[in-house]
Amino acid sequence: MTERKPPGVSFESWVDRQIRDAQQRGEFAGLEGAGRPFDEGVETPYDELWWIKRKMVREGLSSLPPSLALRKEVEDALAAAWAAPSAAAARRIVAEVNPKILDMMLKPPPGPPLGLKPFDLDEIAREWHARRTEAEPAPE
């Protein structure tokens, strides 16, 4: 236990003296994490829910309402479909998200409206082909 601050000594100089004495005794040498950068979030403002947010990231949970989470999933699925190696792969990717859209349309969740409808897989394949032909340079 540390000693009490003597009367008449400013708090700052008393603390500074204790730190200096501890450094001279080598009490700060070899501390775990010495020489490594601080963890992410050390410089951010205090958030009362930091532990909940960290737990949600660790567990892979989302704080978005279901309709917004599905919109994000659809956006990611379309990006993956356009980058797919074949039209069949693009159809498969979008076919996986279509039942989720239909389910959300039939029983609306809490939160903002979905604003989506299931995709026409043939149209996805046509657009995939169109995007591929636009991106390819014309042979000379």
PDB file of C-alpha atoms in Angstrom:
ATOM      1  CA  MET A   1       0.000   0.000   0.000  1.00  0.00           C
ATOM      2  CA  THR A   2       1.268   3.469  -0.766  1.00  0.00           C
ATOM      3  CA  GLU A   3       1.836   6.092   1.840  1.00  0.00           C
ATOM      4  CA  ARG A   4      -0.597   8.924   2.395  1.00  0.00           C
ATOM      5  CA  LYS A   5       0.015  12.301   0.802  1.00  0.00           C
ATOM      6  CA  PRO A   6       1.710  14.526   3.324  1.00  0.00           C
ATOM      7  CA  PRO A   7      -0.018  17.789   4.142  1.00  0.00           C
ATOM      8  CA  GLY A   8       1.296  20.838   2.353  1.00  0.00           C
ATOM      9  CA  VAL A   9       2.560  18.892  -0.686  1.00  0.00           C
ATOM     10  CA  SER A  10       0.668  19.373  -3.912  1.00  0.00           C
ATOM     11  CA  PHE A  11      -1.040  16.240  -5.189  1.00  0.00           C
ATOM     12  CA  GLU A  12       0.725  16.449  -8.549  1.00  0.00           C
ATOM     13  CA  SER A  13       4.238  16.670  -7.143  1.00  0.00           C
ATOM     14  CA  TRP A  14       3.504  13.873  -4.639  1.00  0.00           C
ATOM     15  CA  VAL A  15       2.308  11.546  -7.436  1.00  0.00           C
ATOM     16  CA  ASP A  16       5.240  12.526  -9.657  1.00  0.00           C
ATOM     17  CA  ARG A  17       7.655  11.695  -6.837  1.00  0.00           C
ATOM     18  CA  GLN A  18       6.063   8.273  -6.293  1.00  0.00           C
ATOM     19  CA  ILE A  19       6.284   7.478 -10.025  1.00  0.00           C
ATOM     20  CA  ARG A  20       9.929   8.608 -10.160  1.00  0.00           C
ATOM     21  CA  ASP A  21      10.812   6.493  -7.101  1.00  0.00           C
ATOM     22  CA  ALA A  22       9.067   3.432  -8.594  1.00  0.00           C
ATOM     23  CA  GLN A  23      10.956   3.918 -11.872  1.00  0.00           C
ATOM     24  CA  GLN A  24      14.251   4.081 -10.001  1.00  0.00           C
ATOM     25  CA  ARG A  25      13.399   0.852  -8.159  1.00  0.00           C
ATOM     26  CA  GLY A  26      12.650  -0.757 -11.554  1.00  0.00           C
ATOM     27  CA  GLU A  27       9.000  -1.515 -10.814  1.00  0.00           C
ATOM     28  CA  PHE A  28       7.953  -0.577 -14.346  1.00  0.00           C
ATOM     29  CA  ALA A  29      10.625  -2.669 -16.063  1.00  0.00           C
ATOM     30  CA  GLY A  30       9.429  -5.790 -17.854  1.00  0.00           C
ATOM     31  CA  LEU A  31       5.718  -4.995 -17.761  1.00  0.00           C
ATOM     32  CA  GLU A  32       3.502  -7.104 -20.027  1.00  0.00           C
ATOM     33  CA  GLY A  33       2.931  -5.348 -23.355  1.00  0.00           C
ATOM     34  CA  ALA A  34       5.926  -3.021 -23.032  1.00  0.00           C
ATOM     35  CA  GLY A  35       6.980  -1.680 -26.426  1.00  0.00           C
ATOM     36  CA  ARG A  36       3.760  -2.735 -28.185  1.00  0.00           C
ATOM     37  CA  PRO A  37       1.011  -0.380 -29.380  1.00  0.00           C
ATOM     38  CA  PHE A  38      -2.170  -0.005 -27.347  1.00  0.00           C
ATOM     39  CA  ASP A  39      -5.216  -2.062 -28.204  1.00  0.00           C
ATOM     40  CA  GLU A  40      -7.743  -0.615 -30.625  1.00  0.00           C
ATOM     41  CA  GLY A  41     -10.205   1.701 -28.965  1.00  0.00           C
ATOM     42  CA  VAL A  42      -7.885   3.094 -26.309  1.00  0.00           C
ATOM     43  CA  GLU A  43      -7.952   6.525 -27.909  1.00  0.00           C
ATOM     44  CA  THR A  44     -11.729   6.565 -28.518  1.00  0.00           C
ATOM     45  CA  PRO A  45     -14.172   8.377 -26.245  1.00  0.00           C
ATOM     46  CA  TYR A  46     -15.687   6.377 -23.384  1.00  0.00           C
ATOM     47  CA  ASP A  47     -18.705   4.284 -24.316  1.00  0.00           C
ATOM     48  CA  GLU A  48     -20.773   2.650 -21.573  1.00  0.00           C
ATOM     49  CA  LEU A  49     -21.700  -0.215 -23.891  1.00  0.00           C
ATOM     50  CA  TRP A  50     -18.122  -1.008 -25.001  1.00  0.00           C
ATOM     51  CA  TRP A  51     -18.209  -4.501 -23.524  1.00  0.00           C
ATOM     52  CA  ILE A  52     -21.506  -5.356 -25.256  1.00  0.00           C
ATOM     53  CA  LYS A  53     -20.180  -4.138 -28.601  1.00  0.00           C
ATOM     54  CA  ARG A  54     -16.939  -6.096 -28.184  1.00  0.00           C
ATOM     55  CA  LYS A  55     -18.900  -9.248 -27.238  1.00  0.00           C
ATOM     56  CA  MET A  56     -21.185  -8.827 -30.285  1.00  0.00           C
ATOM     57  CA  VAL A  57     -18.158  -8.554 -32.584  1.00  0.00           C
ATOM     58  CA  ARG A  58     -16.587 -11.651 -30.989  1.00  0.00           C
ATOM     59  CA  GLU A  59     -19.836 -13.612 -31.352  1.00  0.00           C
ATOM     60  CA  GLY A  60     -20.486 -12.360 -34.904  1.00  0.00           C
ATOM     61  CA  LEU A  61     -23.802 -10.729 -33.951  1.00  0.00           C
ATOM     62  CA  SER A  62     -25.371  -7.720 -35.625  1.00  0.00           C
ATOM     63  CA  SER A  63     -27.031  -4.764 -33.979  1.00  0.00           C
ATOM     64  CA  LEU A  64     -28.922  -3.893 -37.163  1.00  0.00           C
ATOM     65  CA  PRO A  65     -32.673  -4.422 -37.398  1.00  0.00           C
ATOM     66  CA  PRO A  66     -33.453  -7.587 -39.402  1.00  0.00           C
ATOM     67  CA  SER A  67     -34.550  -5.699 -42.516  1.00  0.00           C
ATOM     68  CA  LEU A  68     -31.362  -3.622 -42.630  1.00  0.00           C
ATOM     69  CA  ALA A  69     -29.232  -6.709 -41.962  1.00  0.00           C
ATOM     70  CA  LEU A  70     -30.950  -8.438 -44.909  1.00  0.00           C
ATOM     71  CA  ARG A  71     -30.400  -5.392 -47.126  1.00  0.00           C
ATOM     72  CA  LYS A  72     -26.687  -5.575 -46.304  1.00  0.00           C
ATOM     73  CA  GLU A  73     -26.677  -9.325 -47.004  1.00  0.00           C
ATOM     74  CA  VAL A  74     -28.413  -8.725 -50.365  1.00  0.00           C
ATOM     75  CA  GLU A  75     -25.907  -6.001 -51.248  1.00  0.00           C
ATOM     76  CA  ASP A  76     -23.023  -8.352 -50.459  1.00  0.00           C
ATOM     77  CA  ALA A  77     -24.680 -11.188 -52.403  1.00  0.00           C
ATOM     78  CA  LEU A  78     -25.111  -9.009 -55.499  1.00  0.00           C
ATOM     79  CA  ALA A  79     -21.487  -7.863 -55.297  1.00  0.00           C
ATOM     80  CA  ALA A  80     -20.421 -11.503 -55.043  1.00  0.00           C
ATOM     81  CA  ALA A  81     -22.705 -12.443 -57.941  1.00  0.00           C
ATOM     82  CA  TRP A  82     -21.198  -9.805 -60.228  1.00  0.00           C
ATOM     83  CA  ALA A  83     -17.717 -11.052 -59.330  1.00  0.00           C
ATOM     84  CA  ALA A  84     -18.669 -14.731 -59.784  1.00  0.00           C
ATOM     85  CA  PRO A  85     -16.685 -16.782 -62.312  1.00  0.00           C
ATOM     86  CA  SER A  86     -19.823 -17.910 -64.187  1.00  0.00           C
ATOM     87  CA  ALA A  87     -23.458 -17.001 -64.686  1.00  0.00           C
ATOM     88  CA  ALA A  88     -24.456 -20.259 -62.967  1.00  0.00           C
ATOM     89  CA  ALA A  89     -22.428 -19.283 -59.894  1.00  0.00           C
ATOM     90  CA  ALA A  90     -24.059 -15.835 -59.915  1.00  0.00           C
ATOM     91  CA  ARG A  91     -27.508 -17.477 -60.068  1.00  0.00           C
ATOM     92  CA  ARG A  92     -26.604 -19.768 -57.141  1.00  0.00           C
ATOM     93  CA  ILE A  93     -25.431 -16.866 -54.994  1.00  0.00           C
ATOM     94  CA  VAL A  94     -28.596 -14.842 -55.605  1.00  0.00           C
ATOM     95  CA  ALA A  95     -30.829 -17.932 -55.275  1.00  0.00           C
ATOM     96  CA  GLU A  96     -29.590 -18.318 -51.690  1.00  0.00           C
ATOM     97  CA  VAL A  97     -30.808 -14.858 -50.701  1.00  0.00           C
ATOM     98  CA  ASN A  98     -34.185 -14.975 -52.525  1.00  0.00           C
ATOM     99  CA  PRO A  99     -35.975 -17.144 -49.890  1.00  0.00           C
ATOM    100  CA  LYS A 100     -34.844 -14.767 -47.154  1.00  0.00           C
ATOM    101  CA  ILE A 101     -36.290 -11.801 -49.056  1.00  0.00           C
ATOM    102  CA  LEU A 102     -39.573 -13.633 -49.645  1.00  0.00           C
ATOM    103  CA  ASP A 103     -39.754 -14.656 -45.975  1.00  0.00           C
ATOM    104  CA  MET A 104     -39.188 -11.075 -44.840  1.00  0.00           C
ATOM    105  CA  MET A 105     -41.835  -9.836 -47.298  1.00  0.00           C
ATOM    106  CA  LEU A 106     -44.458 -12.279 -45.953  1.00  0.00           C
ATOM    107  CA  LYS A 107     -43.896 -11.477 -42.286  1.00  0.00           C
ATOM    108  CA  PRO A 108     -42.537  -7.956 -41.941  1.00  0.00           C
ATOM    109  CA  PRO A 109     -40.004  -7.574 -39.134  1.00  0.00           C
ATOM    110  CA  PRO A 110     -39.718  -4.681 -36.724  1.00  0.00           C
ATOM    111  CA  GLY A 111     -37.733  -1.749 -38.043  1.00  0.00           C
ATOM    112  CA  PRO A 112     -37.709   0.023 -41.386  1.00  0.00           C
ATOM    113  CA  PRO A 113     -39.498  -1.560 -44.346  1.00  0.00           C
ATOM    114  CA  LEU A 114     -37.453  -3.970 -46.433  1.00  0.00           C
ATOM    115  CA  GLY A 115     -38.086  -2.390 -49.846  1.00  0.00           C
ATOM    116  CA  LEU A 116     -36.842  -5.458 -51.735  1.00  0.00           C
ATOM    117  CA  LYS A 117     -38.413  -8.240 -53.766  1.00  0.00           C
ATOM    118  CA  PRO A 118     -36.975 -11.595 -54.864  1.00  0.00           C
ATOM    119  CA  PHE A 119     -34.658 -11.388 -57.852  1.00  0.00           C
ATOM    120  CA  ASP A 120     -35.382 -12.915 -61.253  1.00  0.00           C
ATOM    121  CA  LEU A 121     -32.516 -15.392 -61.615  1.00  0.00           C
ATOM    122  CA  ASP A 122     -32.658 -15.298 -65.423  1.00  0.00           C
ATOM    123  CA  GLU A 123     -32.340 -11.507 -65.312  1.00  0.00           C
ATOM    124  CA  ILE A 124     -29.344 -11.834 -62.965  1.00  0.00           C
ATOM    125  CA  ALA A 125     -27.674 -14.216 -65.452  1.00  0.00           C
ATOM    126  CA  ARG A 126     -28.399 -11.823 -68.366  1.00  0.00           C
ATOM    127  CA  GLU A 127     -26.982  -8.866 -66.460  1.00  0.00           C
ATOM    128  CA  TRP A 128     -23.938 -10.915 -65.427  1.00  0.00           C
ATOM    129  CA  HIS A 129     -23.253 -11.632 -69.120  1.00  0.00           C
ATOM    130  CA  ALA A 130     -23.821  -7.958 -70.015  1.00  0.00           C
ATOM    131  CA  ARG A 131     -21.388  -6.779 -67.336  1.00  0.00           C
ATOM    132  CA  ARG A 132     -18.767  -9.262 -68.535  1.00  0.00           C
ATOM    133  CA  THR A 133     -19.028  -8.154 -72.162  1.00  0.00           C
ATOM    134  CA  GLU A 134     -18.814  -4.468 -71.172  1.00  0.00           C
ATOM    135  CA  ALA A 135     -15.702  -5.069 -69.062  1.00  0.00           C
ATOM    136  CA  GLU A 136     -13.852  -7.033 -71.735  1.00  0.00           C
ATOM    137  CA  PRO A 137     -11.849  -4.967 -74.239  1.00  0.00           C
ATOM    138  CA  ALA A 138     -12.768  -5.442 -77.887  1.00  0.00           C
ATOM    139  CA  PRO A 139     -10.320  -7.607 -79.856  1.00  0.00           C
ATOM    140  CA  GLU A 140      -8.225  -5.670 -82.330  1.00  0.00           C
TER     141      GLU A 140
END
